XYZ file of C-alpha atoms in Angstrom:
83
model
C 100.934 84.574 91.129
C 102.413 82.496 88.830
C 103.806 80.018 91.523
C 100.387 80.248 93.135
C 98.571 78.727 89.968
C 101.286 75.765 89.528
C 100.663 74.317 92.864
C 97.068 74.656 92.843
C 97.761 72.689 89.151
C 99.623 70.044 90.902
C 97.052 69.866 94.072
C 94.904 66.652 92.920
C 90.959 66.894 93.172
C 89.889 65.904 96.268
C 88.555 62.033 95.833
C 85.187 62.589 97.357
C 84.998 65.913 94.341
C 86.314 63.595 92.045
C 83.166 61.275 92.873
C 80.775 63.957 92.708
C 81.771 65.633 89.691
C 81.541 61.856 87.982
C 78.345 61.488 89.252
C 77.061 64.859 88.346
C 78.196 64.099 84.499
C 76.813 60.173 84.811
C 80.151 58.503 83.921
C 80.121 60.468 80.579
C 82.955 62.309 78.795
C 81.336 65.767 78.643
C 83.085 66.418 75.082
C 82.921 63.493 72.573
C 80.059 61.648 75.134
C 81.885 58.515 75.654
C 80.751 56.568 78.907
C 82.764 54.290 81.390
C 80.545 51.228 79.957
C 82.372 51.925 76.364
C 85.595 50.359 75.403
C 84.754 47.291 77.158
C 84.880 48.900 80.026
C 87.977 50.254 80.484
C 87.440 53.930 79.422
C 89.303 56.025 81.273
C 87.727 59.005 83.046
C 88.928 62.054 84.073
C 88.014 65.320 85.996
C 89.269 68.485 84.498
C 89.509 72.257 85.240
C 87.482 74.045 83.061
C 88.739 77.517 83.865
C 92.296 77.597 85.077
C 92.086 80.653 87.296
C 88.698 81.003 88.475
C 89.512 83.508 91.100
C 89.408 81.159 93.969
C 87.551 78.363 92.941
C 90.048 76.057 91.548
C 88.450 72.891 92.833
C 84.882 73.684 93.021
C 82.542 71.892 91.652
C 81.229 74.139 88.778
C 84.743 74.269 87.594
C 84.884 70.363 87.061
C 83.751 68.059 84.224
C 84.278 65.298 83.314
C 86.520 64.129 80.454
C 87.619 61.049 78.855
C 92.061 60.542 78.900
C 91.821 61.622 74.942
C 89.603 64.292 75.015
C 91.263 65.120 78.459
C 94.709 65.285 76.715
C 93.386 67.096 73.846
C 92.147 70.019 75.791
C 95.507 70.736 77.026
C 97.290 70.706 73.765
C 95.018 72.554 71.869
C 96.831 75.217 70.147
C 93.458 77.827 70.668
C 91.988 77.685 74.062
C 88.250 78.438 72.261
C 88.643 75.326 70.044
Protein backbone atom coordinates (compact mmCIF):
# COMPACT_ATOMS: atom_id res chain seq x y z
CA UNK A 1 0.00 0.00 0.00
CA UNK A 2 2.58 2.07 0.93
CA UNK A 3 4.29 2.02 -2.59
CA UNK A 4 0.81 2.52 -4.00
CA UNK A 5 0.37 6.01 -2.19
CA UNK A 6 4.05 7.30 -3.25
CA UNK A 7 3.42 7.03 -6.87
CA UNK A 8 0.05 8.33 -6.84
CA UNK A 9 2.15 11.33 -4.71
CA UNK A 10 4.52 11.67 -7.49
CA UNK A 11 1.67 11.36 -10.40
CA UNK A 12 1.20 15.28 -11.21
CA UNK A 13 -2.49 16.68 -11.49
CA UNK A 14 -3.66 16.36 -14.69
CA UNK A 15 -3.27 20.08 -16.41
CA UNK A 16 -6.81 20.36 -17.58
CA UNK A 17 -7.70 19.41 -13.28
CA UNK A 18 -5.18 21.73 -12.48
CA UNK A 19 -7.27 24.43 -14.55
CA UNK A 20 -10.44 23.51 -13.12
CA UNK A 21 -9.62 23.30 -9.63
CA UNK A 22 -8.03 27.10 -10.17
CA UNK A 23 -11.01 28.13 -11.59
CA UNK A 24 -13.31 26.57 -9.11
CA UNK A 25 -11.26 28.55 -6.19
CA UNK A 26 -11.03 31.97 -8.58
CA UNK A 27 -7.20 32.23 -8.54
CA UNK A 28 -7.36 32.40 -4.67
CA UNK A 29 -5.19 30.66 -2.05
CA UNK A 30 -7.96 28.81 -0.19
CA UNK A 31 -5.96 29.32 3.27
CA UNK A 32 -4.49 32.83 3.86
CA UNK A 33 -6.84 34.21 0.58
CA UNK A 34 -4.07 35.53 -1.43
CA UNK A 35 -4.96 35.90 -5.26
CA UNK A 36 -2.73 35.54 -8.48
CA UNK A 37 -3.26 39.51 -8.97
CA UNK A 38 -1.20 39.96 -5.46
CA UNK A 39 2.49 40.23 -5.32
CA UNK A 40 2.60 42.06 -8.46
CA UNK A 41 1.54 39.37 -10.04
CA UNK A 42 3.71 36.79 -9.58
CA UNK A 43 2.00 34.76 -6.77
CA UNK A 44 2.51 31.46 -7.16
CA UNK A 45 -0.41 29.02 -7.17
CA UNK A 46 -0.71 25.68 -6.39
CA UNK A 47 -3.17 22.66 -6.35
CA UNK A 48 -2.98 20.46 -3.36
CA UNK A 49 -4.38 17.14 -2.00
CA UNK A 50 -6.49 17.73 0.69
CA UNK A 51 -6.86 14.16 1.89
CA UNK A 52 -3.92 11.98 1.07
CA UNK A 53 -5.72 8.66 0.78
CA UNK A 54 -9.13 9.28 -0.20
CA UNK A 55 -9.87 5.74 -1.08
CA UNK A 56 -9.60 6.16 -4.75
CA UNK A 57 -9.99 9.58 -5.43
CA UNK A 58 -6.57 10.93 -5.34
CA UNK A 59 -7.02 13.38 -8.17
CA UNK A 60 -10.59 14.23 -8.08
CA UNK A 61 -11.74 17.27 -7.97
CA UNK A 62 -13.25 17.54 -4.41
CA UNK A 63 -9.91 16.51 -3.17
CA UNK A 64 -8.16 19.67 -4.76
CA UNK A 65 -7.74 23.30 -3.61
CA UNK A 66 -6.02 25.61 -4.26
CA UNK A 67 -3.00 26.93 -2.34
CA UNK A 68 -0.50 29.57 -2.54
CA UNK A 69 3.69 28.02 -2.64
CA UNK A 70 3.81 29.25 1.28
CA UNK A 71 0.75 28.15 2.52
CA UNK A 72 1.27 25.12 0.10
CA UNK A 73 4.64 24.36 1.83
CA UNK A 74 3.29 24.97 5.16
CA UNK A 75 0.67 22.34 4.98
CA UNK A 76 3.18 19.74 4.47
CA UNK A 77 5.42 20.60 7.31
CA UNK A 78 3.01 21.11 9.78
CA UNK A 79 3.94 19.16 12.73
CA UNK A 80 -0.22 18.38 13.50
CA UNK A 81 -2.13 17.45 10.47
CA UNK A 82 -5.45 19.38 12.22
CA UNK A 83 -3.46 22.66 12.49
Amino acid sequence: MGSNRAAKENEPVAPNVRKDVLERDDHECQFCGRSEGDAGGFLQLEVHHKDQNPDGRYHDIDNLQTLCVDCHRWMHLKPDPEE
